[in-house]
Amino acid sequence: MKKVAVIGGGITGLSTAYYLHKIIQERKLAAEIVLIEADERLGGKIHTVKRDGFIMEVGADSLVARKRNVDPLIDELGLREEVVYNATGKSYLHTEGKLKLIPEEAVFGIPLSLQALAESELVSAEGKVEALKDFYTTNETFTKNDSIGLFLEAFLGKELVEKQIAPVLSGVYSGKLNELTIASTLPYLLDYKNQYGSIMKGLAENRQTFKSQGEKKFLSFAGGTSAIIERMEQALPDIEWMKGCKVSRVIRDGEQYTLDLKDGRSLVADSVVLSVPHQAAQLMLANESLNEDFAELIGSSLISVYMGFEVSDELLPENGTGFIVADSSGMKCQASTWTSRKWTHTSTNHQLLVRLFYKSSGPHYERLQGLSEEEMLQEAMSDLQQSIGQLPQPTTYAITRWMDSMPNYHLRHHEVVQSLERKVAQQYPGMFLAGCSYYGVGIPDCIANGEATAARVAELL
Ligand code: FAD
């Protein structure tokens, strides 16, 4: 009987175990699976906290609905009836001390019509006139290797870019727009400019491509996103579960691997899946020849603050689901979701539940990360009151610090992952790296990666 050790019980490790278990049963293979998780709780970055009538997703809050690879899994786990979608609504930008509507007829803040440009609350009359040059200038010099920031400014004007487009895009691309190339961000905008003579016209002509904007784009489950984790665990009663067991070292021992656990125990496996963040994999392997590659995988940090109140969420701006923050705003957070509005299942009786995000790319992060829970809560209350007005103290809250946990796929990322894969295959036959550090951050990507990893492990059984 061969033993496969899956280390890490986040969505990637669980998906690997789930699909591998299926293959073992279908092909009647003589193999067993042990899943080892450091925490007592499975799920890793998927973590639903239910408290005082609120559902708070302190990690990931949803799955992108258009990624269809998750559909069969949802059905197999009996979760179809539990699926909930985000409510669609208006997004705001907090700028110059107040919330202003981001024009609805816009993609990444770029207006799709003259009317959308004319009606914007975010740009002055001069800024709007400047943006019109997009319709009568032609592109003579820009290629996809040029800066996206400079490209947008050249045709849409500095003010529209600074006040309306950059704040929206900064939520998607955390780097400064002037330091990112057109190729690595929105290459089709250059094609549109060349083909239609105007970025705005090109976007408008292709608006179908961006139709999902404003539609039900995300899904979760009535009992919270962790439902997918719970159902996967329930679906695997006959694998071995080792929760609350941290693996400290993985040592190759001929054709097998010895896994040393932090509590002093050890176990032997024929095949190992390292579905842990890359920092943990690096520590477990303690292999000089991999360190350079591991060091090139970088992650950013985030503090998530939820606050639940005894007041109704009707006090929020009509149909609004949250806001992003412009640099000029003076607030410390970078974005806020009005959770009870966007996800109605998260709050009984429509009581106000909000979430604020403090990213490590933000100017105040260094100070904020040193604050106590109480101090952090005060900062969040201050941001909230600046944005939606006076509120009583929250009846519940959850502050979660995700240190170096959000992988940042830079331009060399793919190359670095390939180099690691080559070295691991050479030095550790039967061992596989998996998870968000390498192969995609979104939950559907992690599930797909788990399925692919299971197939590769099964080839060896
Ligand atoms: P993890 O979830 O990190 O799992 C790794 C597991 O390994 C953990 O359980 C950890 O405890 C365990 N482990 C670590 N070291 C050891 C050890 N030595 N021994 C044993 N076990 C160990 N994605 C979306 O699709 N939608 C979202 O809305 C979304 N929002 C997000 C919000 C936040 C704040 C964060 C942090 C991420 C978000 N993501 C979102 C991304 C997504 O949640 C992650 O990419 C995904 O959950 C990662 O899964 P994973 O299994 O690869 O890694």
GROMACS .gro file of N, CA, C and O in nm, residues 83-127:
model
  180
   83VAL      N    1  -2.590   2.789  -0.297
   83VAL     CA    2  -2.516   2.897  -0.366
   83VAL      C    3  -2.589   3.031  -0.352
   83VAL      O    4  -2.711   3.039  -0.370
   84VAL      N    5  -2.515   3.134  -0.318
   84VAL     CA    6  -2.570   3.270  -0.315
   84VAL      C    7  -2.479   3.357  -0.403
   84VAL      O    8  -2.361   3.329  -0.417
   85TYR      N    9  -2.539   3.461  -0.461
   85TYR     CA   10  -2.462   3.553  -0.545
   85TYR      C   11  -2.457   3.691  -0.481
   85TYR      O   12  -2.545   3.728  -0.403
   86ASN      N   13  -2.357   3.768  -0.521
   86ASN     CA   14  -2.348   3.905  -0.470
   86ASN      C   15  -2.463   3.989  -0.526
   86ASN      O   16  -2.506   3.969  -0.639
   87ALA      N   17  -2.510   4.083  -0.444
   87ALA     CA   18  -2.610   4.178  -0.493
   87ALA      C   19  -2.534   4.279  -0.579
   87ALA      O   20  -2.422   4.316  -0.546
   88THR      N   21  -2.596   4.319  -0.691
   88THR     CA   22  -2.526   4.418  -0.773
   88THR      C   23  -2.561   4.557  -0.721
   88THR      O   24  -2.668   4.578  -0.665
   89GLY      N   25  -2.469   4.647  -0.735
   89GLY     CA   26  -2.497   4.780  -0.684
   89GLY      C   27  -2.395   4.879  -0.733
   89GLY      O   28  -2.312   4.847  -0.817
   90LYS      N   29  -2.403   4.996  -0.676
   90LYS     CA   30  -2.315   5.104  -0.721
   90LYS      C   31  -2.189   5.108  -0.636
   90LYS      O   32  -2.195   5.086  -0.515
   91SER      N   33  -2.078   5.141  -0.701
   91SER     CA   34  -1.953   5.156  -0.628
   91SER      C   35  -1.918   5.304  -0.618
   91SER      O   36  -1.945   5.381  -0.710
   92TYR      N   37  -1.857   5.338  -0.508
   92TYR     CA   38  -1.820   5.477  -0.484
   92TYR      C   39  -1.669   5.491  -0.473
   92TYR      O   40  -1.597   5.393  -0.448
   93LEU      N   41  -1.625   5.616  -0.490
   93LEU     CA   42  -1.486   5.649  -0.466
   93LEU      C   43  -1.485   5.750  -0.352
   93LEU      O   44  -1.564   5.846  -0.355
   94HIS      N   45  -1.403   5.729  -0.250
   94HIS     CA   46  -1.392   5.830  -0.146
   94HIS      C   47  -1.279   5.924  -0.184
   94HIS      O   48  -1.163   5.885  -0.193
   95THR      N   49  -1.314   6.045  -0.212
   95THR     CA   50  -1.214   6.142  -0.258
   95THR      C   51  -1.252   6.281  -0.208
   95THR      O   52  -1.370   6.313  -0.196
   96GLU      N   53  -1.150   6.362  -0.176
   96GLU     CA   54  -1.171   6.498  -0.127
   96GLU      C   55  -1.276   6.503  -0.017
   96GLU      O   56  -1.366   6.585  -0.015
   97GLY      N   57  -1.268   6.405   0.074
   97GLY     CA   58  -1.352   6.409   0.193
   97GLY      C   59  -1.491   6.352   0.178
   97GLY      O   60  -1.569   6.352   0.273
   98LYS      N   61  -1.529   6.309   0.058
   98LYS     CA   62  -1.663   6.248   0.050
   98LYS      C   63  -1.674   6.135  -0.052
   98LYS      O   64  -1.585   6.116  -0.134
   99LEU      N   65  -1.787   6.065  -0.042
   99LEU     CA   66  -1.811   5.954  -0.135
   99LEU      C   67  -1.872   6.009  -0.263
   99LEU      O   68  -1.970   6.084  -0.259
  100LYS      N   69  -1.811   5.971  -0.376
  100LYS     CA   70  -1.868   6.013  -0.504
  100LYS      C   71  -1.887   5.889  -0.589
  100LYS      O   72  -1.803   5.797  -0.588
  101LEU      N   73  -1.994   5.890  -0.667
  101LEU     CA   74  -2.028   5.773  -0.748
  101LEU      C   75  -1.926   5.751  -0.860
  101LEU      O   76  -1.888   5.846  -0.928
  102ILE      N   77  -1.881   5.626  -0.878
  102ILE     CA   78  -1.799   5.595  -0.995
  102ILE      C   79  -1.897   5.574  -1.110
  102ILE      O   80  -1.992   5.496  -1.097
  103PRO      N   81  -1.880   5.647  -1.223
  103PRO     CA   82  -1.980   5.635  -1.330
  103PRO      C   83  -2.007   5.489  -1.364
  103PRO      O   84  -1.914   5.409  -1.375
  104GLU      N   85  -2.134   5.456  -1.376
  104GLU     CA   86  -2.169   5.315  -1.400
  104GLU      C   87  -2.133   5.272  -1.541
  104GLU      O   88  -2.096   5.159  -1.565
  105GLU      N   89  -2.146   5.368  -1.635
  105GLU     CA   90  -2.116   5.334  -1.775
  105GLU      C   91  -1.967   5.355  -1.798
  105GLU      O   92  -1.925   5.447  -1.871
  106ALA      N   93  -1.888   5.276  -1.731
  106ALA     CA   94  -1.742   5.290  -1.742
  106ALA      C   95  -1.679   5.153  -1.719
  106ALA      O   96  -1.736   5.068  -1.652
  107VAL      N   97  -1.562   5.132  -1.778
  107VAL     CA   98  -1.486   5.010  -1.754
  107VAL      C   99  -1.352   5.055  -1.698
  107VAL      O  100  -1.283   5.136  -1.760
  108PHE      N  101  -1.315   5.004  -1.583
  108PHE     CA  102  -1.195   5.049  -1.513
  108PHE      C  103  -1.193   5.201  -1.497
  108PHE      O  104  -1.089   5.265  -1.504
  109GLY      N  105  -1.308   5.261  -1.481
  109GLY     CA  106  -1.315   5.407  -1.464
  109GLY      C  107  -1.308   5.483  -1.596
  109GLY      O  108  -1.321   5.605  -1.598
  110ILE      N  109  -1.290   5.412  -1.709
  110ILE     CA  110  -1.284   5.480  -1.840
  110ILE      C  111  -1.426   5.490  -1.895
  110ILE      O  112  -1.493   5.387  -1.913
  111PRO      N  113  -1.474   5.614  -1.919
  111PRO     CA  114  -1.614   5.629  -1.964
  111PRO      C  115  -1.638   5.560  -2.097
  111PRO      O  116  -1.549   5.555  -2.182
  112LEU      N  117  -1.761   5.507  -2.114
  112LEU     CA  118  -1.794   5.439  -2.238
  112LEU      C  119  -1.872   5.529  -2.333
  112LEU      O  120  -1.908   5.488  -2.444
  113SER      N  121  -1.903   5.649  -2.288
  113SER     CA  122  -1.977   5.739  -2.377
  113SER      C  123  -1.947   5.883  -2.337
  113SER      O  124  -1.901   5.909  -2.225
  114LEU      N  125  -1.980   5.973  -2.426
  114LEU     CA  126  -1.962   6.115  -2.396
  114LEU      C  127  -2.049   6.154  -2.277
  114LEU      O  128  -2.010   6.232  -2.191
  115GLN      N  129  -2.168   6.092  -2.271
  115GLN     CA  130  -2.260   6.123  -2.161
  115GLN      C  131  -2.199   6.080  -2.027
  115GLN      O  132  -2.203   6.154  -1.929
  116ALA      N  133  -2.140   5.958  -2.025
  116ALA     CA  134  -2.080   5.909  -1.901
  116ALA      C  135  -1.965   6.001  -1.859
  116ALA      O  136  -1.945   6.026  -1.740
  117LEU      N  137  -1.892   6.052  -1.957
  117LEU     CA  138  -1.783   6.145  -1.926
  117LEU      C  139  -1.842   6.276  -1.871
  117LEU      O  140  -1.800   6.326  -1.768
  118ALA      N  141  -1.944   6.326  -1.941
  118ALA     CA  142  -2.002   6.455  -1.903
  118ALA      C  143  -2.062   6.449  -1.763
  118ALA      O  144  -2.055   6.544  -1.686
  119GLU      N  145  -2.121   6.333  -1.727
  119GLU     CA  146  -2.194   6.326  -1.598
  119GLU      C  147  -2.104   6.292  -1.479
  119GLU      O  148  -2.150   6.291  -1.366
  120SER      N  149  -1.977   6.262  -1.505
  120SER     CA  150  -1.890   6.221  -1.394
  120SER      C  151  -1.879   6.329  -1.287
  120SER      O  152  -1.858   6.447  -1.315
  121GLU      N  153  -1.892   6.282  -1.160
  121GLU     CA  154  -1.878   6.377  -1.047
  121GLU      C  155  -1.732   6.390  -1.007
  121GLU      O  156  -1.698   6.466  -0.918
  122LEU      N  157  -1.646   6.308  -1.069
  122LEU     CA  158  -1.509   6.296  -1.019
  122LEU      C  159  -1.411   6.389  -1.089
  122LEU      O  160  -1.301   6.412  -1.041
  123VAL      N  161  -1.453   6.444  -1.204
  123VAL     CA  162  -1.359   6.520  -1.288
  123VAL      C  163  -1.416   6.659  -1.317
  123VAL      O  164  -1.537   6.674  -1.337
  124SER      N  165  -1.328   6.760  -1.322
  124SER     CA  166  -1.375   6.897  -1.348
  124SER      C  167  -1.408   6.914  -1.497
  124SER      O  168  -1.373   6.829  -1.581
  125ALA      N  169  -1.471   7.028  -1.530
  125ALA     CA  170  -1.508   7.057  -1.669
  125ALA      C  171  -1.382   7.057  -1.756
  125ALA      O  172  -1.382   7.004  -1.868
  126GLU      N  173  -1.272   7.115  -1.702
  126GLU     CA  174  -1.146   7.120  -1.780
  126GLU      C  175  -1.095   6.978  -1.807
  126GLU      O  176  -1.050   6.947  -1.916
  127GLY      N  177  -1.105   6.894  -1.704
  127GLY     CA  178  -1.059   6.756  -1.717
  127GLY      C  179  -1.139   6.682  -1.824
  127GLY      O  180  -1.085   6.599  -1.898
   0.00000   0.00000   0.00000
